[in-house]
PDB file of C-alpha atoms in Angstrom:
ATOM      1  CA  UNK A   8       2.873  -3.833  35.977  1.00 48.00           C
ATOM      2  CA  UNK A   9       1.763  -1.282  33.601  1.00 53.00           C
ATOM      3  CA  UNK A  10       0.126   1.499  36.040  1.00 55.00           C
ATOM      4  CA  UNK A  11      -2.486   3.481  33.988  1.00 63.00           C
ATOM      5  CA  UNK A  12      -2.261   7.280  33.750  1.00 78.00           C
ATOM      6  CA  UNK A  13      -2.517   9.984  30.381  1.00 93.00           C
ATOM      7  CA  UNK A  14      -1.729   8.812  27.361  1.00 95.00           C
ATOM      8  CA  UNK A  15       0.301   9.915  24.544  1.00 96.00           C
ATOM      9  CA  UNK A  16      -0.821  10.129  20.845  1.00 97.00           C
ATOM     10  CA  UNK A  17       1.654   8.635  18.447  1.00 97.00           C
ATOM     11  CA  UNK A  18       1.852   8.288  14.792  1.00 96.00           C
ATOM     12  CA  UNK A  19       3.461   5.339  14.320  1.00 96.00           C
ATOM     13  CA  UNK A  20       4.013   4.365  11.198  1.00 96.00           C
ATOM     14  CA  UNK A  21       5.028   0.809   9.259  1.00 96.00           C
ATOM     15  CA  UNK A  22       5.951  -1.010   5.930  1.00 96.00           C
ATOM     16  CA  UNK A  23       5.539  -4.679   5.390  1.00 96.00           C
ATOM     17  CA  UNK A  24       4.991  -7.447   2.621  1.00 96.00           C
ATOM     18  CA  UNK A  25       2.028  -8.811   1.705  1.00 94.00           C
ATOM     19  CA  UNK A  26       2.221 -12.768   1.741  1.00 92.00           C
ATOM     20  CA  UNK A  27       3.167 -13.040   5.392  1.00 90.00           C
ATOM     21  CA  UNK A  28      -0.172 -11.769   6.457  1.00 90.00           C
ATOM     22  CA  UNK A  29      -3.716 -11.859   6.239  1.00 87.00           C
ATOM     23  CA  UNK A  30      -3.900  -8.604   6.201  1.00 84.00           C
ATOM     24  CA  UNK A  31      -3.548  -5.041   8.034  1.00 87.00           C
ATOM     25  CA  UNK A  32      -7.147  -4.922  10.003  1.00 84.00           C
ATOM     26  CA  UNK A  33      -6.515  -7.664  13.306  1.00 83.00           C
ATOM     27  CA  UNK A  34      -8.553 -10.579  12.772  1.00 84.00           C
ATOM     28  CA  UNK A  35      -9.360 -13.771  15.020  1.00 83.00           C
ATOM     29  CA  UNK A  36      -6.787 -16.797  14.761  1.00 84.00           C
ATOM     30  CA  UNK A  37      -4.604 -15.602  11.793  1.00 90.00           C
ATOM     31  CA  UNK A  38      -1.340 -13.499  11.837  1.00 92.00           C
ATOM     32  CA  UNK A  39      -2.073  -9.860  10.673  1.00 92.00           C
ATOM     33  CA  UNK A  40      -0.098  -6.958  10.779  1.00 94.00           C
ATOM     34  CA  UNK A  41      -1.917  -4.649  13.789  1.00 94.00           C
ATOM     35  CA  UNK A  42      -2.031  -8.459  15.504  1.00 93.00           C
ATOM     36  CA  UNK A  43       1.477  -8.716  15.350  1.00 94.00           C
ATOM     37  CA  UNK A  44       2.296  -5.156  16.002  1.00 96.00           C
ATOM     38  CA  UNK A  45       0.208  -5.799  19.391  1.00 94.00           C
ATOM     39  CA  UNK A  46       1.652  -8.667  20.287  1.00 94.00           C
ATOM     40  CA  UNK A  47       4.733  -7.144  20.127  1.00 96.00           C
ATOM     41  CA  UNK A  48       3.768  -4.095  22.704  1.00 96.00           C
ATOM     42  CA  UNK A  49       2.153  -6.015  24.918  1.00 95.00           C
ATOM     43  CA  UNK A  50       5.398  -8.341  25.173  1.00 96.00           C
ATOM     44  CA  UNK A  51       7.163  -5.166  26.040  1.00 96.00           C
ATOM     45  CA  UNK A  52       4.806  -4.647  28.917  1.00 94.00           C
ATOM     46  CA  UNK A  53       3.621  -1.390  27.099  1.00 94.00           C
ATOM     47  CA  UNK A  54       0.046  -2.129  25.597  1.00 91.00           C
ATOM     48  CA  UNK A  55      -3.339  -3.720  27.193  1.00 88.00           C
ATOM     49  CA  UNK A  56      -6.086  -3.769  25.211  1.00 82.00           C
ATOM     50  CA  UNK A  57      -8.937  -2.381  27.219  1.00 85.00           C
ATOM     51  CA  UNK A  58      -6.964   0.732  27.653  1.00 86.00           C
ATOM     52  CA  UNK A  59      -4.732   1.775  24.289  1.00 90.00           C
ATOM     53  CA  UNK A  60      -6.032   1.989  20.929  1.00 90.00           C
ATOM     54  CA  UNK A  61      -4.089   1.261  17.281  1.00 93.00           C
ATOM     55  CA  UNK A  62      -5.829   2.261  14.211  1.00 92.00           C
ATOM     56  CA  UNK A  63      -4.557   1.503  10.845  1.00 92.00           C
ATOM     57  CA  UNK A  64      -4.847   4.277   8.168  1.00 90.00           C
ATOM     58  CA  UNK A  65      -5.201   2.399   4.892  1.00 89.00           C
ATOM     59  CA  UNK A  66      -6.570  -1.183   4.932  1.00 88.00           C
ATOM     60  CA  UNK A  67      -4.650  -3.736   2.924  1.00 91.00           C
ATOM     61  CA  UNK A  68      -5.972  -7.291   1.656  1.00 88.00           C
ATOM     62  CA  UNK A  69      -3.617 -10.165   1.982  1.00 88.00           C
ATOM     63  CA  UNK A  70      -1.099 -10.165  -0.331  1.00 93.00           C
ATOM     64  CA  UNK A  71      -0.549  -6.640  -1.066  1.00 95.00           C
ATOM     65  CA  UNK A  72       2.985  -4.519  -0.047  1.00 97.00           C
ATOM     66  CA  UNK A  73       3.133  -1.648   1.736  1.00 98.00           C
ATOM     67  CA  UNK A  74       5.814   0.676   1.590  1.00 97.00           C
ATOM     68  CA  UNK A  75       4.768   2.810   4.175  1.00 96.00           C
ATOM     69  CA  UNK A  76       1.172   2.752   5.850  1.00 96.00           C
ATOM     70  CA  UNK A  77       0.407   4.419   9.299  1.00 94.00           C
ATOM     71  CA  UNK A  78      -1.455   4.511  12.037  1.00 95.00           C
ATOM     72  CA  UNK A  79      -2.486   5.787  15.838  1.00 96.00           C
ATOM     73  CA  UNK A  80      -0.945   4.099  18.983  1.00 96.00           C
ATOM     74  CA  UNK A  81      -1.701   5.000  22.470  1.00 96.00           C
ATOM     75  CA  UNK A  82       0.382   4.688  24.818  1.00 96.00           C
ATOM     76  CA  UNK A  83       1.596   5.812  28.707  1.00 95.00           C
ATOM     77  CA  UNK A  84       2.722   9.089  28.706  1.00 96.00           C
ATOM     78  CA  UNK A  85       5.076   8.477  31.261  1.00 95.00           C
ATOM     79  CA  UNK A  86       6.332   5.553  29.428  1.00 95.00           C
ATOM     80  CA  UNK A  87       7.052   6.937  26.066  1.00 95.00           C
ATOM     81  CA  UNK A  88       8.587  10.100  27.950  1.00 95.00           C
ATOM     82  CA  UNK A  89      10.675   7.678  29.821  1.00 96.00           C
ATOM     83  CA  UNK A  90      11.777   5.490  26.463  1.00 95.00           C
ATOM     84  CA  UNK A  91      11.220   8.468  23.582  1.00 94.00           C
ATOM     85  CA  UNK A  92      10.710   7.749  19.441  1.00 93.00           C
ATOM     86  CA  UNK A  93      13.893   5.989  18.908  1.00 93.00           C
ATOM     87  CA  UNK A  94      13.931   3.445  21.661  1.00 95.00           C
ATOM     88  CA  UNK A  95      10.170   2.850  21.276  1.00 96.00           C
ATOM     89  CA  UNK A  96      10.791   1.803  17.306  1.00 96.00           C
ATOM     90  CA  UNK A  97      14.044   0.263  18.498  1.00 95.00           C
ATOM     91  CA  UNK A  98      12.689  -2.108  21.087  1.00 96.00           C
ATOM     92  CA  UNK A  99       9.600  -2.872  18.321  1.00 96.00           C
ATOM     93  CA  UNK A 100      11.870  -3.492  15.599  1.00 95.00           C
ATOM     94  CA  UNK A 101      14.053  -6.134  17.671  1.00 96.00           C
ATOM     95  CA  UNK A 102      10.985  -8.527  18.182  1.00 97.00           C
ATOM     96  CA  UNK A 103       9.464  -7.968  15.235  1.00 96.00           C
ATOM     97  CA  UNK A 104       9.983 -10.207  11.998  1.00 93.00           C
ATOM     98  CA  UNK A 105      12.022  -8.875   8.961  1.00 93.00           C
ATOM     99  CA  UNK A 106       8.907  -8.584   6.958  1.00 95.00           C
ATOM    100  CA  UNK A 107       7.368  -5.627   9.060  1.00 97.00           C
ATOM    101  CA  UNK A 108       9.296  -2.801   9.201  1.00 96.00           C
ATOM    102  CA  UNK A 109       8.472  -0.163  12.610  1.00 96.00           C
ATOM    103  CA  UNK A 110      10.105   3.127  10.639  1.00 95.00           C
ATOM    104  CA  UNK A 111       9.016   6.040  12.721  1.00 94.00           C
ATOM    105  CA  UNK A 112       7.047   7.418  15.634  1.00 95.00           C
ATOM    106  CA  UNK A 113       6.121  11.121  15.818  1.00 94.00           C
ATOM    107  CA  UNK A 114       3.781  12.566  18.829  1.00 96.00           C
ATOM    108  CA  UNK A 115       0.042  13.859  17.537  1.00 96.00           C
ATOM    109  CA  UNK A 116      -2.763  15.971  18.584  1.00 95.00           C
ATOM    110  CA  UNK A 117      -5.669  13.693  20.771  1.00 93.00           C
ATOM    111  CA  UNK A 118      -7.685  14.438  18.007  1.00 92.00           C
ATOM    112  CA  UNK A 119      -5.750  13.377  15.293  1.00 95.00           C
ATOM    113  CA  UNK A 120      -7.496  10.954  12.597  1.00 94.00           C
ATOM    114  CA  UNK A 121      -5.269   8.480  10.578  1.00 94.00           C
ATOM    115  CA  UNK A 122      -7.696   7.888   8.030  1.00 92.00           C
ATOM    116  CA  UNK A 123      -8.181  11.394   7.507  1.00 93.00           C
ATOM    117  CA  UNK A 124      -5.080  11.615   5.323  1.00 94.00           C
ATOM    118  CA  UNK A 125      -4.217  14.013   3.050  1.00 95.00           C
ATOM    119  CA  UNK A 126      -3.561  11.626  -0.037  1.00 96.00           C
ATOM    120  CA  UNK A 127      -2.194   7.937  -0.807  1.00 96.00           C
ATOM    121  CA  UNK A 128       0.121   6.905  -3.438  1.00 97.00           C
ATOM    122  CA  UNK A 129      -0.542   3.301  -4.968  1.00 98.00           C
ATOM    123  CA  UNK A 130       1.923   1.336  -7.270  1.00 98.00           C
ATOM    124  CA  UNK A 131       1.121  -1.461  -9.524  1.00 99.00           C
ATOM    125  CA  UNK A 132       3.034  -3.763 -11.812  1.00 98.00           C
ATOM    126  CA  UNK A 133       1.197  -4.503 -14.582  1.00 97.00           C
ATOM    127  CA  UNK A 134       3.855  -6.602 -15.910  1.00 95.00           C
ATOM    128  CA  UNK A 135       3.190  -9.520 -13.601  1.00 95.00           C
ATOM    129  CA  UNK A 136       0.000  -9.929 -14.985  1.00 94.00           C
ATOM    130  CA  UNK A 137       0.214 -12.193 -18.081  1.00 89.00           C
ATOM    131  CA  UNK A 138       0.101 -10.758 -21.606  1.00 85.00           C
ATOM    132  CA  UNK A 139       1.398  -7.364 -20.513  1.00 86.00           C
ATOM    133  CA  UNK A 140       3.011  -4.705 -22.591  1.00 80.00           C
ATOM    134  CA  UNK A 141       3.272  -0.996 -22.703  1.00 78.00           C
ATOM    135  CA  UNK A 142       5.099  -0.098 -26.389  1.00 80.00           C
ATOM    136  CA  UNK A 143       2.869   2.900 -26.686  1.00 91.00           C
ATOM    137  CA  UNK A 144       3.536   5.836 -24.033  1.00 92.00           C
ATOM    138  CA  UNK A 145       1.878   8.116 -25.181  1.00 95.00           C
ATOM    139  CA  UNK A 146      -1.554   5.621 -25.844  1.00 96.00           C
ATOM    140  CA  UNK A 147      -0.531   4.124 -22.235  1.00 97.00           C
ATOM    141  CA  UNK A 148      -1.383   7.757 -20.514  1.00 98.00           C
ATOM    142  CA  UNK A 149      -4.105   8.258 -22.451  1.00 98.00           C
ATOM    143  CA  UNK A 150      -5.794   4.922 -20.984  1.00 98.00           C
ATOM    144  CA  UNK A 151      -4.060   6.068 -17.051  1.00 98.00           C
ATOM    145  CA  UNK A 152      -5.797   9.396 -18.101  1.00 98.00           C
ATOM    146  CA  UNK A 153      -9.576   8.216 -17.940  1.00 98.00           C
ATOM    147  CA  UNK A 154      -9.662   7.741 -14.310  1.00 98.00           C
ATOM    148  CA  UNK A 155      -8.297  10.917 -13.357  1.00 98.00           C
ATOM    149  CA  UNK A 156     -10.731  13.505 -11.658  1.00 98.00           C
ATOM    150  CA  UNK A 157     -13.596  12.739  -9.996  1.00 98.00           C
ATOM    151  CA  UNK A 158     -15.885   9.976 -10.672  1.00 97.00           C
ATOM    152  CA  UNK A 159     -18.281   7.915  -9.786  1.00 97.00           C
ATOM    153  CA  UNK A 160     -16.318   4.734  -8.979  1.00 97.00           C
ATOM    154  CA  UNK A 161     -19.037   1.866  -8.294  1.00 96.00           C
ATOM    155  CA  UNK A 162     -18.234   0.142 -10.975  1.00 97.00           C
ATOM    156  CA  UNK A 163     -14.482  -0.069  -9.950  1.00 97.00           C
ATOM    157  CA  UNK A 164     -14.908  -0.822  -6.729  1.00 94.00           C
ATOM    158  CA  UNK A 165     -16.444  -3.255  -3.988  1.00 86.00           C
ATOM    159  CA  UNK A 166     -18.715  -1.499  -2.413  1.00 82.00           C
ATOM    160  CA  UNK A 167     -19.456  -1.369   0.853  1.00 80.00           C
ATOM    161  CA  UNK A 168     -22.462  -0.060   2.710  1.00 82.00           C
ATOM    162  CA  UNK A 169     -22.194   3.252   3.906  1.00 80.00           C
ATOM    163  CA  UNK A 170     -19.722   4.460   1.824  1.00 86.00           C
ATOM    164  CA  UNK A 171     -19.401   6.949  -0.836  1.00 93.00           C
ATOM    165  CA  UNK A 172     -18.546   6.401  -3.947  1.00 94.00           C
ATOM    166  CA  UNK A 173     -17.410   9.669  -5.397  1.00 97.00           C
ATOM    167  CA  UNK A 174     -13.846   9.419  -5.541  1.00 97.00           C
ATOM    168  CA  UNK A 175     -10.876  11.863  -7.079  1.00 98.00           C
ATOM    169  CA  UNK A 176      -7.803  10.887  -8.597  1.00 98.00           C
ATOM    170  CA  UNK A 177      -5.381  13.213  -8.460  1.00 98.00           C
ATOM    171  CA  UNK A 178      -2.870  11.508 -11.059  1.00 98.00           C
ATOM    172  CA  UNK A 179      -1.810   8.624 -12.423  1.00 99.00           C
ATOM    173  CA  UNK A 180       1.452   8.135 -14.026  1.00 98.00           C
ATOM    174  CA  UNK A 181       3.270   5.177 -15.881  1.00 97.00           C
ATOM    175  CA  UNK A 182       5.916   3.050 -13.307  1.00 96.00           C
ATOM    176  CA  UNK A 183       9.206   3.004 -15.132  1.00 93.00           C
ATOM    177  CA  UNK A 184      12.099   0.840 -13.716  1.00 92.00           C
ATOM    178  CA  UNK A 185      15.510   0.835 -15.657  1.00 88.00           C
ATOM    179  CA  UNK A 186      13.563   2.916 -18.390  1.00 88.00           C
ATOM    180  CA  UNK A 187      11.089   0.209 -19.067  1.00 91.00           C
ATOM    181  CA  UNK A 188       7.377   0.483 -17.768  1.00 94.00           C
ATOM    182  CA  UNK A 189       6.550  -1.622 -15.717  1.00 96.00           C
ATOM    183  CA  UNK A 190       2.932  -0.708 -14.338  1.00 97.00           C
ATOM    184  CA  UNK A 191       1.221   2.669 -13.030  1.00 98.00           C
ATOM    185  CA  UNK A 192       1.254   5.018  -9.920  1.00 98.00           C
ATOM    186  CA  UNK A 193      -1.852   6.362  -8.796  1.00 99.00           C
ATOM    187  CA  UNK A 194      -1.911   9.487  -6.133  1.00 98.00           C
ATOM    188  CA  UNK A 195      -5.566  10.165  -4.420  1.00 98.00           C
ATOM    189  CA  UNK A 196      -6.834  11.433  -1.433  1.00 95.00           C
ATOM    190  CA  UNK A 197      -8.967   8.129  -0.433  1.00 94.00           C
ATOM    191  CA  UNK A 198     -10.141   4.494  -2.392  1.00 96.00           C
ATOM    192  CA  UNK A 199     -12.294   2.578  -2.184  1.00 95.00           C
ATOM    193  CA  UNK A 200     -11.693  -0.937  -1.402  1.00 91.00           C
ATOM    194  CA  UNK A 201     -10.334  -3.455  -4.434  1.00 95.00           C
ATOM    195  CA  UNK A 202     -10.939   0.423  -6.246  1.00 97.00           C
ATOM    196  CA  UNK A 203      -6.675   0.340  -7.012  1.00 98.00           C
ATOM    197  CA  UNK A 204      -6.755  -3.387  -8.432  1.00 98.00           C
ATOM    198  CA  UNK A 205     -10.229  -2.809 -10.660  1.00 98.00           C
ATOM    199  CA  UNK A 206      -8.392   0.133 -11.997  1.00 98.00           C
ATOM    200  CA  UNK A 207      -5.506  -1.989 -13.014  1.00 98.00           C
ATOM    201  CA  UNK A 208      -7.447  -4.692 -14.557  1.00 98.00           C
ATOM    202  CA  UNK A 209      -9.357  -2.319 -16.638  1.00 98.00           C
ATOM    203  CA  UNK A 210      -5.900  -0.391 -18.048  1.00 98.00           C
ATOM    204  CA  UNK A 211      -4.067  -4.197 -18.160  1.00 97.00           C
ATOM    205  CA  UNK A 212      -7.200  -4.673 -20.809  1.00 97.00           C
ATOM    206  CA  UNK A 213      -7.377  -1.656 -22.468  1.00 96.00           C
ATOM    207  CA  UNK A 214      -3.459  -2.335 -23.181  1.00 95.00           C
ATOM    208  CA  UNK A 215      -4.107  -5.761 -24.392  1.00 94.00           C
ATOM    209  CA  UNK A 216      -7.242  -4.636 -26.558  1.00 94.00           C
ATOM    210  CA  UNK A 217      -9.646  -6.681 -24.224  1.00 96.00           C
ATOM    211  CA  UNK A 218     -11.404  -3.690 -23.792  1.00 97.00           C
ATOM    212  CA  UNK A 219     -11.896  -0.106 -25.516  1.00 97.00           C
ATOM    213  CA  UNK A 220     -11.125   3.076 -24.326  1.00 98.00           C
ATOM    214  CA  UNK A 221     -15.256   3.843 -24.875  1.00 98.00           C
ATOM    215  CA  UNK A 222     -16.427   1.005 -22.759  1.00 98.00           C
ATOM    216  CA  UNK A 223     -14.225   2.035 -19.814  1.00 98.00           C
ATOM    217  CA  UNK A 224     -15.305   6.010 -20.373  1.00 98.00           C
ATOM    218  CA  UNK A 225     -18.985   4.506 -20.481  1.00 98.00           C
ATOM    219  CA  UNK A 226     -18.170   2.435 -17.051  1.00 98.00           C
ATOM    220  CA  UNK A 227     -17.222   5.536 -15.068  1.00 97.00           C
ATOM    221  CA  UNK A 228     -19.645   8.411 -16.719  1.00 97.00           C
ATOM    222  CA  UNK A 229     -22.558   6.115 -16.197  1.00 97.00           C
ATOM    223  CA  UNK A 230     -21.925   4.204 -12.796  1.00 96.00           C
ATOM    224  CA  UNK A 231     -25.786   3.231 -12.941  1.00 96.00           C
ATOM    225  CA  UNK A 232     -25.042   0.706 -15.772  1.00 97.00           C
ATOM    226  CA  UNK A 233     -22.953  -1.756 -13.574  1.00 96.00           C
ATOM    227  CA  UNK A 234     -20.029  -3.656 -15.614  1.00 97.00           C
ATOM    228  CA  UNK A 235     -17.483  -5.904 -14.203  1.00 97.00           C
ATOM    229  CA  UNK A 236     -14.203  -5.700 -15.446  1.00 98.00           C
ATOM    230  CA  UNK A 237     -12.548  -8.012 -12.932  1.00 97.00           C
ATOM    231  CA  UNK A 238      -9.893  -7.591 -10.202  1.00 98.00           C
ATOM    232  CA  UNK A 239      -6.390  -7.738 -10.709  1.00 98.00           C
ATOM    233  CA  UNK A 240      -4.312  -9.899  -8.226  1.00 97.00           C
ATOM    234  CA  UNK A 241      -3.234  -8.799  -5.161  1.00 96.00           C
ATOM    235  CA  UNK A 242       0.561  -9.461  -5.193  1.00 96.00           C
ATOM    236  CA  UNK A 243       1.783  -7.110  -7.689  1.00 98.00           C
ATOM    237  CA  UNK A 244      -0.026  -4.111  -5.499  1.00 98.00           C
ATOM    238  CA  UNK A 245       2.086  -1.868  -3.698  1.00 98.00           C
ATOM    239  CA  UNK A 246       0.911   0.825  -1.541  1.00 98.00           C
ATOM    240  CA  UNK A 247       3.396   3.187  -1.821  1.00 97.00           C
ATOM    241  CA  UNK A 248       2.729   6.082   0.913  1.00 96.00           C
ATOM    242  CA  UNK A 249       0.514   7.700   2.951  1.00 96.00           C
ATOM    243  CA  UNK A 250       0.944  11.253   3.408  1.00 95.00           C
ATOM    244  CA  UNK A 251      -0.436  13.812   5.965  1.00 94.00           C
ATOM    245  CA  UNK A 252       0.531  17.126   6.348  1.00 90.00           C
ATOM    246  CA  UNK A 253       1.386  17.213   9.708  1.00 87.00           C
ATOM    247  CA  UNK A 254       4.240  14.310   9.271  1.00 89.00           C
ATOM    248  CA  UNK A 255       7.163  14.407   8.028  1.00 80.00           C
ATOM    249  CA  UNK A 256       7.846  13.552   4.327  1.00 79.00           C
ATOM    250  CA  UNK A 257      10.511  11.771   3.581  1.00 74.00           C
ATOM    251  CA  UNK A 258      11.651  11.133  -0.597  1.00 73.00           C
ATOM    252  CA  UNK A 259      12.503   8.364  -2.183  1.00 74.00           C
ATOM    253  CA  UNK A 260      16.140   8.110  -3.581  1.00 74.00           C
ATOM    254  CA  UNK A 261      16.639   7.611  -6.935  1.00 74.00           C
ATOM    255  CA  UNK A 262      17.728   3.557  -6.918  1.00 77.00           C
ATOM    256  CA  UNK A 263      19.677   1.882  -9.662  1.00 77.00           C
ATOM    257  CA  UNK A 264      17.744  -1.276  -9.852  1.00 82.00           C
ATOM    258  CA  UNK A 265      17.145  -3.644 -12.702  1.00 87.00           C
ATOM    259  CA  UNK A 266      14.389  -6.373 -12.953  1.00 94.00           C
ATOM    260  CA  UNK A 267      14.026  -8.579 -15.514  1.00 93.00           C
ATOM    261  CA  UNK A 268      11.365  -8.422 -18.338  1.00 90.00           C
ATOM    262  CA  UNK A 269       8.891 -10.987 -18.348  1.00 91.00           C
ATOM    263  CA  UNK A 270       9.177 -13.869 -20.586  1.00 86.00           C
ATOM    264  CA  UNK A 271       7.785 -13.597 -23.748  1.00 78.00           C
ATOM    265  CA  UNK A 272       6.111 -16.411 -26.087  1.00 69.00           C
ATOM    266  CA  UNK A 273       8.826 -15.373 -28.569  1.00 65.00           C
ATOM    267  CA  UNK A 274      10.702 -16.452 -26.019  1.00 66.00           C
ATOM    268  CA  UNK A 275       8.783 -19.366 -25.687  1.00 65.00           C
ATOM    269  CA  UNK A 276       7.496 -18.766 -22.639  1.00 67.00           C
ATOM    270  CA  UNK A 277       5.034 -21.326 -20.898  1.00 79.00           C
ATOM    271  CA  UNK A 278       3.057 -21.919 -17.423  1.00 84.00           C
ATOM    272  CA  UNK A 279       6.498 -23.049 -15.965  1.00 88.00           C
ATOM    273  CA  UNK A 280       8.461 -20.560 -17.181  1.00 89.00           C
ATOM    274  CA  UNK A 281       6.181 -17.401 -15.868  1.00 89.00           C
ATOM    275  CA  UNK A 282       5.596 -19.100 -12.523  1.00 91.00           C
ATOM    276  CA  UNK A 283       9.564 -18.814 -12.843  1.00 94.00           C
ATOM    277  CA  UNK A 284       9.403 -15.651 -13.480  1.00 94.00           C
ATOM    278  CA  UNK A 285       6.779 -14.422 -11.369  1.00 95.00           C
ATOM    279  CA  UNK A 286       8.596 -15.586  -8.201  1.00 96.00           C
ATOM    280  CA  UNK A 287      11.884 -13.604  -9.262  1.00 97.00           C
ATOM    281  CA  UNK A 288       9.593 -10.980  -9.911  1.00 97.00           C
ATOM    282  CA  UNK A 289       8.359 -11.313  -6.452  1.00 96.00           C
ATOM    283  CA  UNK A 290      11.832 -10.880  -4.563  1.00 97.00           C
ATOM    284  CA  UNK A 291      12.341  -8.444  -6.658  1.00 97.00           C
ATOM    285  CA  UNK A 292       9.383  -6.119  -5.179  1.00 97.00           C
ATOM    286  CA  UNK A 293      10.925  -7.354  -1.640  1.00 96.00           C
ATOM    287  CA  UNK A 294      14.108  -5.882  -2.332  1.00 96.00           C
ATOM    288  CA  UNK A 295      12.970  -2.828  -3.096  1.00 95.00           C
ATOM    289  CA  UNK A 296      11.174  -1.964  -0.450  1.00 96.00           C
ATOM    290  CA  UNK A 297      13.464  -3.558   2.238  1.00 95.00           C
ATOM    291  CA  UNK A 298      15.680  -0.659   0.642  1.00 93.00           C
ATOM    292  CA  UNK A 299      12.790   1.601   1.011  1.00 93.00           C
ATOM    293  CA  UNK A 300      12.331   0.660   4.730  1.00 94.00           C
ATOM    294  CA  UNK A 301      16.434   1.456   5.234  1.00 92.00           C
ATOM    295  CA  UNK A 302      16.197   4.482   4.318  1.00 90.00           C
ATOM    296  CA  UNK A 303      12.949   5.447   5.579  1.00 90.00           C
ATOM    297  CA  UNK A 304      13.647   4.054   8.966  1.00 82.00           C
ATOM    298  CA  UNK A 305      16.257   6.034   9.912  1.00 70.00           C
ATOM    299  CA  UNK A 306      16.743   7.133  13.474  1.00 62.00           C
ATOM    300  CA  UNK A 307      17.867   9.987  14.792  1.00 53.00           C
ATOM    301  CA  UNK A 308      21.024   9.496  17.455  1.00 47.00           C
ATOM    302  CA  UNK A 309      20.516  11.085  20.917  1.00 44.00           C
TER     303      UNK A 309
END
């Protein structure tokens, strides 16, 4: 029996992929990741719910990868002093399934905020979306380029009430695997929600010539005129990191990987073939990151 007494502040934080959820925020009757994460304490005999809290720090949709996201846990003190970081991600990682990765746990402050982070790092790849090519770098940046700074992001974003939608980008940079570019990295200190995939459909059709540079500019210096630009799908959205001060950082090794260019309809590429694709495509993005997590994940022996 779990005797209640102070409680310790952790930053615990987690990778996982996209398609075996319904998301990061817990929701009634369907699996999603702070669910499982729960179900996982309380199965240890460490968690109730009327008297620990979890918070997420970045929402994700269903469907989108997560390299590494974080969060707040409460938990006993004289539990986690009793069991420490490693066991505690340890005994997590043993009941958890391969697809959600427990990496670290590092004590906080009571009044530490998850959301407040410092910045987030989002990946896409552009590639899976059909049509896609990048043979101009240099016109490629230029398009990344618009949506750096600060803006007002309403039109590239679903809004919700409440929220604000001045928003700064603090770079975005082209994706390059094996030399070729695949999609984009965007770094900012908050977005807004669908703001990441918006941004992606816009640059996917400025590439493609759907779209001119001038209409986006127009879209984000006058926010009052509302466009839609559509969404870009969920699966080929990675969030990457999220970073705050206070934890510690931890880069990513260079990794000799090579994925395989899209069909193209030179190739003779058709609906079958780029489902094809797509799905190697998919394990692909899986791969990586399950690397990611191995390295990330790392314990420290004591």
């Amino acid at each position: 029996c779990l005797t209640m007494g102070e409680l310790v502040h952790l930053a615990l934080r987690v990778g996982y992929l996209g398609d075996a959820f319904h998301g990061s925020q817990i929701q009634p009757d369907v699996i999603t990741v702070q669910g499982e994460l729960q179900r996982v304490l309380r199965s240890l005999g460490w968690w109730k719910d009327d008297a620990h809290t979890m918070i997420l720090g970045s929402r994700t949709d269903a469907g989108v990868n997560v390299r590494r996201n974080g969060g707040l846990l409460t938990l006993e003190r004289s539990l986690y002093e009793k069991i420490g970081d490693r066991k505690l991600v340890r005994a997590m990682a043993d009941r958890l399934p391969d697809h959600l990765a427990v990496l670290d746990a590092t004590e906080v402050s009571p009044g530490w905020n998850p959301r407040l982070a410092d910045h987030r790092v989002y990946r896409y790849r552009l590639e899976g979306m059909e049509g896609w090519w990048a043979e101009d770098p240099e016109r490629f940046q230029r398009h990344l380029d618009l949506f750096v700074g600060t803006h007002d992001v309403r039109n590239f974003a679903r809004m919700e009430e409440g929220k604000n939608p001045m928003r700064t980008v603090l770079s975005a940079t082209p994706w390059t695997v094996g030399g070729r570019t695949v999609g984009f990295e965007i770094v900012g200190h908050s977005f807004l929600w669908n703001q990441v995939r918006r941004i992606a459909m816009a640059v996917h059709s400025l590439e493609l010539g759907r779209l001119t540079y001038d209409e986006v500019h127009e879209a984000l210096h006058r926010p009052e005129v509302a466009v839609d630009f559509g969404v870009a799908p969920a699966e080929w959205l990675v969030l990457w990191d999220v970073v705050w001060e206070d934890l510690p950082v931890t880069p990513s090794p260079e990794r000799t990987m090579t994925w395989q260019a899209p069909p193209t309809r030179a190739e003779g590429a058709e609906r079958t073939m780029r489902r094809r694709w797509s799905a190697a495509a998919s394990s692909e993005i899986e791969a990586l990151l399950h690397h990611e997590w191995s390295a990330l994940g790392r314990l420290h022996w004591s």
